[in-house]
Short mmCIF file of C-alpha atoms and ligand atoms in Angstrom, two decimals:
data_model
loop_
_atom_site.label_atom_id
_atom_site.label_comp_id
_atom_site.label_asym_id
_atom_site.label_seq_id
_atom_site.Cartn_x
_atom_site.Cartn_y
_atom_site.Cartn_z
CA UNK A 831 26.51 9.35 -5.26
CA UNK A 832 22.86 9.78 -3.75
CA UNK A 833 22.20 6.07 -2.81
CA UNK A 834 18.70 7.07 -2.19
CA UNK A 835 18.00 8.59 -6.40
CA UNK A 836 14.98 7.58 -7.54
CA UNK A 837 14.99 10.01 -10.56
CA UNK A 838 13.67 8.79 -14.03
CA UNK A 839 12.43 5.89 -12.45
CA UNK A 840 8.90 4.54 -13.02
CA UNK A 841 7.03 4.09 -10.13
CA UNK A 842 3.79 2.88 -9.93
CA UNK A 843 1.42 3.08 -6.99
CA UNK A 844 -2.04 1.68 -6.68
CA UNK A 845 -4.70 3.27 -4.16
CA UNK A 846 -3.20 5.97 -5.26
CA UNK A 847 -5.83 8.54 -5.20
CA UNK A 848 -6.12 7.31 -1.18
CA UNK A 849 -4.83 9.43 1.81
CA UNK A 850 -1.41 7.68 1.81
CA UNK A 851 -1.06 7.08 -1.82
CA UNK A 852 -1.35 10.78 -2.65
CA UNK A 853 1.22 11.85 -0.11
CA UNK A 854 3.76 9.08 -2.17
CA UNK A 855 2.61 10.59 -5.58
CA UNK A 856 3.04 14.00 -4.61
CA UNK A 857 6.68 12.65 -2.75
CA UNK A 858 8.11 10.76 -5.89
CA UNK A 859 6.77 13.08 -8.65
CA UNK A 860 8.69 15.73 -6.54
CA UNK A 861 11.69 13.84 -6.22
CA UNK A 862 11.77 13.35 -9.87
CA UNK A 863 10.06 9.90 -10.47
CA UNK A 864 7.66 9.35 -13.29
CA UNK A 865 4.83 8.57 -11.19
CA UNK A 866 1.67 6.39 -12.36
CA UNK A 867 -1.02 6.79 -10.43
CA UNK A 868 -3.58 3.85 -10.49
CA UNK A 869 -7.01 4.26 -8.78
CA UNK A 870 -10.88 3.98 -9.04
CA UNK A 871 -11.90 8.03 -9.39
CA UNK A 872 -11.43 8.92 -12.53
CA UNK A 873 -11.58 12.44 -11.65
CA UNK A 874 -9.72 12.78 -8.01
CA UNK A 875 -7.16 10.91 -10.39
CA UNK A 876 -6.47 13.08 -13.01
CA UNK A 877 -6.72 16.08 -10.49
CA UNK A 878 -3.94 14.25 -8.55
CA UNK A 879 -1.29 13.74 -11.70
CA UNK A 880 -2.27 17.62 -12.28
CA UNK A 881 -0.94 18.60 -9.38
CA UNK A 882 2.25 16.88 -9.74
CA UNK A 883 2.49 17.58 -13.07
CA UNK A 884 2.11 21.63 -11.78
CA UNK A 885 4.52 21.02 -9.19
CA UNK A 886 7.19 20.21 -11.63
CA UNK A 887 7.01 16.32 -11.83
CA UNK A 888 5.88 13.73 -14.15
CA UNK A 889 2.44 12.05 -13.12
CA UNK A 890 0.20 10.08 -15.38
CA UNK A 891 -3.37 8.65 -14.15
CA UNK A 892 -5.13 5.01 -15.26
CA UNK A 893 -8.33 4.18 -13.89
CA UNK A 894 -8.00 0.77 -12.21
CA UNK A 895 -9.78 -1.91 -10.23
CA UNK A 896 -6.95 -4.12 -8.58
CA UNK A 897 -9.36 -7.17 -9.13
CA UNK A 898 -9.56 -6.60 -12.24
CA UNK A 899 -6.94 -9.03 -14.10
CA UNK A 900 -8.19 -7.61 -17.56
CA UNK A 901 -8.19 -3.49 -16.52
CA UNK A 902 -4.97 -4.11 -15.17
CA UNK A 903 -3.52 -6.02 -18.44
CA UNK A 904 -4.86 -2.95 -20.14
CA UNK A 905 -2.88 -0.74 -17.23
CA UNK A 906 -0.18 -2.85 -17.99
CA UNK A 907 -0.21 -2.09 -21.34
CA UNK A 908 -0.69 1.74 -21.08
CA UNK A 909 2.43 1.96 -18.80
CA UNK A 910 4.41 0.23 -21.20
CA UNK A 911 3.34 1.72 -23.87
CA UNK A 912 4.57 5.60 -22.14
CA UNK A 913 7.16 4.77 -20.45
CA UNK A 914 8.56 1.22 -21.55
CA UNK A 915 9.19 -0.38 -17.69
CA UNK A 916 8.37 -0.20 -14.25
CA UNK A 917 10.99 0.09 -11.45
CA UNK A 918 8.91 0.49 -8.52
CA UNK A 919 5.51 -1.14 -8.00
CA UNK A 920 3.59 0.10 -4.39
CA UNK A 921 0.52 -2.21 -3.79
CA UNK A 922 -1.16 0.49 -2.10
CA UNK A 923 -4.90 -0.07 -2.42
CA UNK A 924 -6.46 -1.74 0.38
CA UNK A 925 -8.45 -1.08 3.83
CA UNK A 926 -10.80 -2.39 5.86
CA UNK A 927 -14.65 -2.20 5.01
CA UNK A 928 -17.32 -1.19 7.18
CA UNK A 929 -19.30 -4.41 6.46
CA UNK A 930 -16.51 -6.38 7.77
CA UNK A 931 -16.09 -4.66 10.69
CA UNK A 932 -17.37 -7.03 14.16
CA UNK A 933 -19.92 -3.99 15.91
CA UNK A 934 -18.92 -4.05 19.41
CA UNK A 935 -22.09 -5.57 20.84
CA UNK A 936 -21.43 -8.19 18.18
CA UNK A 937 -18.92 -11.49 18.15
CA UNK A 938 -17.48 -13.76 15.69
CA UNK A 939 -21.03 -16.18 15.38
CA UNK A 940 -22.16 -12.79 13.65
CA UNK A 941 -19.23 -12.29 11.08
CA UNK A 942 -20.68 -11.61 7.38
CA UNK A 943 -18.87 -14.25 5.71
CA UNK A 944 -19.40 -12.49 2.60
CA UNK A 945 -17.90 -8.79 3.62
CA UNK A 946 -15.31 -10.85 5.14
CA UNK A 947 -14.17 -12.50 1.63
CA UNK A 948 -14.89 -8.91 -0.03
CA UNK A 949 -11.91 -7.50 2.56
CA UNK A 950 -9.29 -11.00 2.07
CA UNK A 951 -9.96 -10.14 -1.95
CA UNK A 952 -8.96 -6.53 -1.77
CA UNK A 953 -6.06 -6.41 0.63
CA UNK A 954 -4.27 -10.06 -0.64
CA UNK A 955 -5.86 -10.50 -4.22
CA UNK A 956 -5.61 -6.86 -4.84
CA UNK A 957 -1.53 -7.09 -4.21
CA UNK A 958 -0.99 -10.37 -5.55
CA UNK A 959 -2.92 -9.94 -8.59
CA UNK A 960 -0.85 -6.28 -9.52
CA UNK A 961 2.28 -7.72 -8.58
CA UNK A 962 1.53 -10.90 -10.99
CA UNK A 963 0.77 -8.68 -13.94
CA UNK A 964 3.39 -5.34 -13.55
CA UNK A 965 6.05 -7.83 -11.97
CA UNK A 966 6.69 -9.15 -15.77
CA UNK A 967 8.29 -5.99 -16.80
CA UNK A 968 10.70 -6.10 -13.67
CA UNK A 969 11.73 -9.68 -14.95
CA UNK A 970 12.48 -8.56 -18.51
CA UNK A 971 14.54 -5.89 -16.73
CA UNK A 972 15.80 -8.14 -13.88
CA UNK A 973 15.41 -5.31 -11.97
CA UNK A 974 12.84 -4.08 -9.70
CA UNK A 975 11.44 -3.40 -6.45
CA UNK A 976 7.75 -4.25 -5.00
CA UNK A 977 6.75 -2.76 -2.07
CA UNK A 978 3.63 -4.24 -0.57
CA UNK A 979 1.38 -1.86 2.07
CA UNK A 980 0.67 -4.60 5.08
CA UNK A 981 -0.33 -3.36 8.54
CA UNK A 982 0.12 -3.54 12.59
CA UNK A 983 -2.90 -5.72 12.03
CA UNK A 984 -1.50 -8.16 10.24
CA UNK A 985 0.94 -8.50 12.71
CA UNK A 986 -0.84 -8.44 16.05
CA UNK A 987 -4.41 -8.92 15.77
CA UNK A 988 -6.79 -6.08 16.39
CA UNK A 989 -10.35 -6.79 18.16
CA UNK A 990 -13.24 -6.04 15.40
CA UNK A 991 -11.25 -6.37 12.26
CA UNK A 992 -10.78 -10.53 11.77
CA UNK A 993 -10.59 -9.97 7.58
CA UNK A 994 -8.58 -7.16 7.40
CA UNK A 995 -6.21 -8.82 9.80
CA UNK A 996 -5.61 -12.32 8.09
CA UNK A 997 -5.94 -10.61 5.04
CA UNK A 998 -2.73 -8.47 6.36
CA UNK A 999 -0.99 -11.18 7.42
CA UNK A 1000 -0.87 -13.00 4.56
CA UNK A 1001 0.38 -10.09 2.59
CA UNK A 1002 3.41 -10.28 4.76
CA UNK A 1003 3.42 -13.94 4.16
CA UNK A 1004 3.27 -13.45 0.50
CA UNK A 1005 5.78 -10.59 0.50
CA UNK A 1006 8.61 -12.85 2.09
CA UNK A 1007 7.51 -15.80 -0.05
CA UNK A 1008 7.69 -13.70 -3.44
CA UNK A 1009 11.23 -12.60 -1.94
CA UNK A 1010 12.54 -16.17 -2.99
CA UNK A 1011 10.33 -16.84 -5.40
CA UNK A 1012 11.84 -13.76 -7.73
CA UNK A 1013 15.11 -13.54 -6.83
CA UNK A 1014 15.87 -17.27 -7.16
CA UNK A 1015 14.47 -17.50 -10.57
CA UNK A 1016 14.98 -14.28 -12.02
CA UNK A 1017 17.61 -12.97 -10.77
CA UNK A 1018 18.82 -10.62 -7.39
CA UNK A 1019 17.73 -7.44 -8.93
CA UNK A 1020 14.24 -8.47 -8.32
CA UNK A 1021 13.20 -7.38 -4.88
CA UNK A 1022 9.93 -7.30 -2.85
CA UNK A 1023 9.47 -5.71 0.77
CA UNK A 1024 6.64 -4.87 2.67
CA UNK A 1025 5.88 -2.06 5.55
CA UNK A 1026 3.38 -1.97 8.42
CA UNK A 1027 1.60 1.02 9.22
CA UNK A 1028 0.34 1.98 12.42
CA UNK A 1029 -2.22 3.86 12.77
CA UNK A 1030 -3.21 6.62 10.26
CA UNK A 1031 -6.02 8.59 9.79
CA UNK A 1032 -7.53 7.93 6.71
CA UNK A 1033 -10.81 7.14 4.70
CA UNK A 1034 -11.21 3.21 5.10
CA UNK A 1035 -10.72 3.68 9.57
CA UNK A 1036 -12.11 6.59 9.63
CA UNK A 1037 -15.77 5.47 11.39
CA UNK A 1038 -13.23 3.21 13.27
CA UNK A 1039 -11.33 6.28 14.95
CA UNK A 1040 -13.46 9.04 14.83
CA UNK A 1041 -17.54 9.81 15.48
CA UNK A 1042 -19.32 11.86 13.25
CA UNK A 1043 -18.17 15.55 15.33
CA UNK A 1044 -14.57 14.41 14.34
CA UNK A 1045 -14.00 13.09 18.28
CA UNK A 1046 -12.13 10.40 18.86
CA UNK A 1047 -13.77 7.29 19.43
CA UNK A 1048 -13.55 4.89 22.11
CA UNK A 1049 -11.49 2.57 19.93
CA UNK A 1050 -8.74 5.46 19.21
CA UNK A 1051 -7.92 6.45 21.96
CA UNK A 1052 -6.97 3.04 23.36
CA UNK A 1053 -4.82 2.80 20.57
CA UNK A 1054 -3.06 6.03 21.28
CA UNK A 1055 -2.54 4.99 25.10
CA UNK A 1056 -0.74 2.01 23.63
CA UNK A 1057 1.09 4.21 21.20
CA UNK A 1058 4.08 5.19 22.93
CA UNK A 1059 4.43 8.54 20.39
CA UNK A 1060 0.86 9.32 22.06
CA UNK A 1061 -0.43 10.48 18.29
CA UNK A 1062 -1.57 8.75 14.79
CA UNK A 1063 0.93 8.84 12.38
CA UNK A 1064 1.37 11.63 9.58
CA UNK A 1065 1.11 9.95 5.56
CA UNK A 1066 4.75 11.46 4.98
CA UNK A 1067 6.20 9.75 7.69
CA UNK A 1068 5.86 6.60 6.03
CA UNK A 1069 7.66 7.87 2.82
CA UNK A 1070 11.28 8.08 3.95
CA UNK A 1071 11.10 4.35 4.73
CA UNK A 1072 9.63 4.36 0.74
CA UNK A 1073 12.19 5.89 -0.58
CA UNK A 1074 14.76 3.52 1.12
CA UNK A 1075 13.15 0.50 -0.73
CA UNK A 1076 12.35 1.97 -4.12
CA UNK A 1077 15.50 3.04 -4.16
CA UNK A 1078 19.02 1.18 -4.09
CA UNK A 1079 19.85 2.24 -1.33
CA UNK A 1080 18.15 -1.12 -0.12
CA UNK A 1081 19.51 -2.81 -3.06
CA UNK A 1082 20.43 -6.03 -0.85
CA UNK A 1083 17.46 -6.10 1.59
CA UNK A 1084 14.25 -8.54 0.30
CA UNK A 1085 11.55 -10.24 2.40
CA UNK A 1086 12.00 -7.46 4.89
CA UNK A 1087 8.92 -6.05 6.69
CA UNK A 1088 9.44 -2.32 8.42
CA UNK A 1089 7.19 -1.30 10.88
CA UNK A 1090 5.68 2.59 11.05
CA UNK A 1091 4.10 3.22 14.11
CA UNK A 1092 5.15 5.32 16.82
CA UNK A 1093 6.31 2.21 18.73
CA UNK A 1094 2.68 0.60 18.88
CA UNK A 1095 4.26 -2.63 18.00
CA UNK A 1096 6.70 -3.01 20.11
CA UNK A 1097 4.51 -1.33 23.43
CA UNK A 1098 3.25 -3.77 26.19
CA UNK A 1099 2.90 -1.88 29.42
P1 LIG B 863 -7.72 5.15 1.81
O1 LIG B 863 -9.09 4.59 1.99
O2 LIG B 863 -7.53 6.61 1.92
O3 LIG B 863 -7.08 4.63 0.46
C1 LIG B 863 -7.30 3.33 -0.03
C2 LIG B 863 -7.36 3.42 -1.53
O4 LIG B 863 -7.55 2.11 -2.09
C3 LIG B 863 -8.53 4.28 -2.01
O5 LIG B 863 -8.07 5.24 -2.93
C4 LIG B 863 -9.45 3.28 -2.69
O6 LIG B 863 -10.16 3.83 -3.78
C5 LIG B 863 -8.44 2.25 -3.17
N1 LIG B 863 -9.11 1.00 -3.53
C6 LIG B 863 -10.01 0.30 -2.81
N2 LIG B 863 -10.44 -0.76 -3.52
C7 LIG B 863 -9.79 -0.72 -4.71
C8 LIG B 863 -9.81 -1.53 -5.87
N3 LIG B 863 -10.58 -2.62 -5.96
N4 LIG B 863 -9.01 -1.20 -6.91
C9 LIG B 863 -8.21 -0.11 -6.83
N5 LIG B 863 -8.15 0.70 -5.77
C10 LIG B 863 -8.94 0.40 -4.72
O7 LIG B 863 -6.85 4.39 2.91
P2 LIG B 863 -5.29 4.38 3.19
O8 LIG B 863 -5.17 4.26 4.66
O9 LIG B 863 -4.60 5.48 2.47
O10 LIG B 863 -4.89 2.96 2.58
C11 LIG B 863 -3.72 2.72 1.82
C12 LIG B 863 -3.13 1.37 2.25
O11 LIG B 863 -2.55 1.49 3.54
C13 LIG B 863 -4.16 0.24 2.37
O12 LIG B 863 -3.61 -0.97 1.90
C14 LIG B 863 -4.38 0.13 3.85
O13 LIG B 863 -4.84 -1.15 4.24
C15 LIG B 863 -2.98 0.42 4.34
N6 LIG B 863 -2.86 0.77 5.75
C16 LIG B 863 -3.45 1.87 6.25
C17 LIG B 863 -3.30 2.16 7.59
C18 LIG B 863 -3.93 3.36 8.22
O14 LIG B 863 -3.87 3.51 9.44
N7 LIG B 863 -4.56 4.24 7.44
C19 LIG B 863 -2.56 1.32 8.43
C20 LIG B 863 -1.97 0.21 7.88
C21 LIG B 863 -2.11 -0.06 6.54
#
């Protein structure tokens, strides 16, 4: 028996056209999922659920906006419509935005309130307002897993990124809270999990970590001196934890966060 078999099963990830995302579609699709892809881009979309599909998998794109309660009924609907339930939901869209980002020679009296709210909305709205809507199908199944994408930030709190941060920690808040929350009412098939990346390379850090020239920037390399593995993390190295919790493999582990980070966490001196 492979504990780890996701095959057949439908696994829907939003962000998914993101730098992380798309290393999880092209993972799943590969490993036999049916994979719906959920993000803004209409076009890097349905380029990404080609590729899959080429590759031998199943892949289907929706156009989303994660604040969007009535886009995602619609989302909702599509998805139920092709494939009748959802076993996996990955609340992958988030990131930090470069209005809410505290400018060096700048402190907390100059925080834009408003950017501020923009980044809480996306990274805890944007999970809890998915996991409200595509949850409903796990109920009527009694099975399911949610996997929620929180962050080293939401854990220990990084200079310069204040929104991002709480926003972070209250999706781990959320994710332990929506552990009881489901399995006490609906049953113990229902299960919700969260992991912490380190530090990746990607589109929404990327003026954090790197100057125009593609140097690293002042900010990055302090991170890597504190990161024992001395290097940013790869997107497929956070998939094997993935596949762990979409799978039932973890079929008795809920409220569980898993930090990915090359020992940054756990690193003092
Ligand atoms: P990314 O910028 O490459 O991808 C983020 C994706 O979210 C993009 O595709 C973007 O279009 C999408 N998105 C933004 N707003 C959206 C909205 N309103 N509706 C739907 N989609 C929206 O960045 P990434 O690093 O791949 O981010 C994926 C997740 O991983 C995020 O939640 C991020 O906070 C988290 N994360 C990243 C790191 C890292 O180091 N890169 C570390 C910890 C956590």
């Amino acid at each position: 028996m492979n504990l780890f078999d996701v095959k057949d099963r439908v696994i829907v990830i939003t962000g998914a056209t993101g730098v992380l995302g798309r290393a999880m579609v092209h993972h799943f699709a590969e490993e036999g999922a049916k994979v719906v892809i959920l993000g803004r881009n209409e076009q890097v979309g349905n380029q990404l659920a080609d590729e899959a599909v080429k590759a031998g998998g199943t892949a289907v794109f929706y156009t989303t906006n994660v604040l969007d309660k009535e886009r995602l009924e619609q989302n909702y609907a599509d998805i139920m419509e092709r494939f009748g339930r959802i076993d996996v939901l990955i609340n992958g869209a988030g990131g930090n935005m470069p209005g809410a980002t505290i400018a060096p020679d700048k402190t907390l009296f100059d925080l834009d309130l408003e950017a501020m709210r923009q980044v809480v909305d996306l990274n805890l709205f944007g999970t809890v307002l998915p996991t409200m809507i595509f949850a409903r199908a796990m109920v009527e199944q009694k099975q399911g897993s949610i996997i929620n994408i929180a962050s080293e930030a939401g854990l220990r709190p990084l200079t310069r990124v204040a929104g991002y941060g709480v926003a972070k920690a209250a999706v781990i808040n959320f994710t332990k809270y929506m552990c009881g929350e489901l399995a006490t009412k609906f049953g113990p098939g229902l299960r919700v999990n969260a992991i912490a990346p380190g530090f990746f390379l990607t589109e929404q850090n990327r003026t954090l970590l790197t100057n125009p020239d593609g140097s690293l920037t002042p900010r990055a390399e302090t991170i890597l001196a504190h990161t024992p593995f001395k290097r940013f993390g790869e997107p497929e190295e956070l998939l094997g934890t993935l596949q762990w919790l979409a799978s039932d493999a973890s079929r008795f582990v809920s409220g569980t966060l898993t930090v990915i980070d090359g020992g940054f966490d756990a690193f003092s001196i």
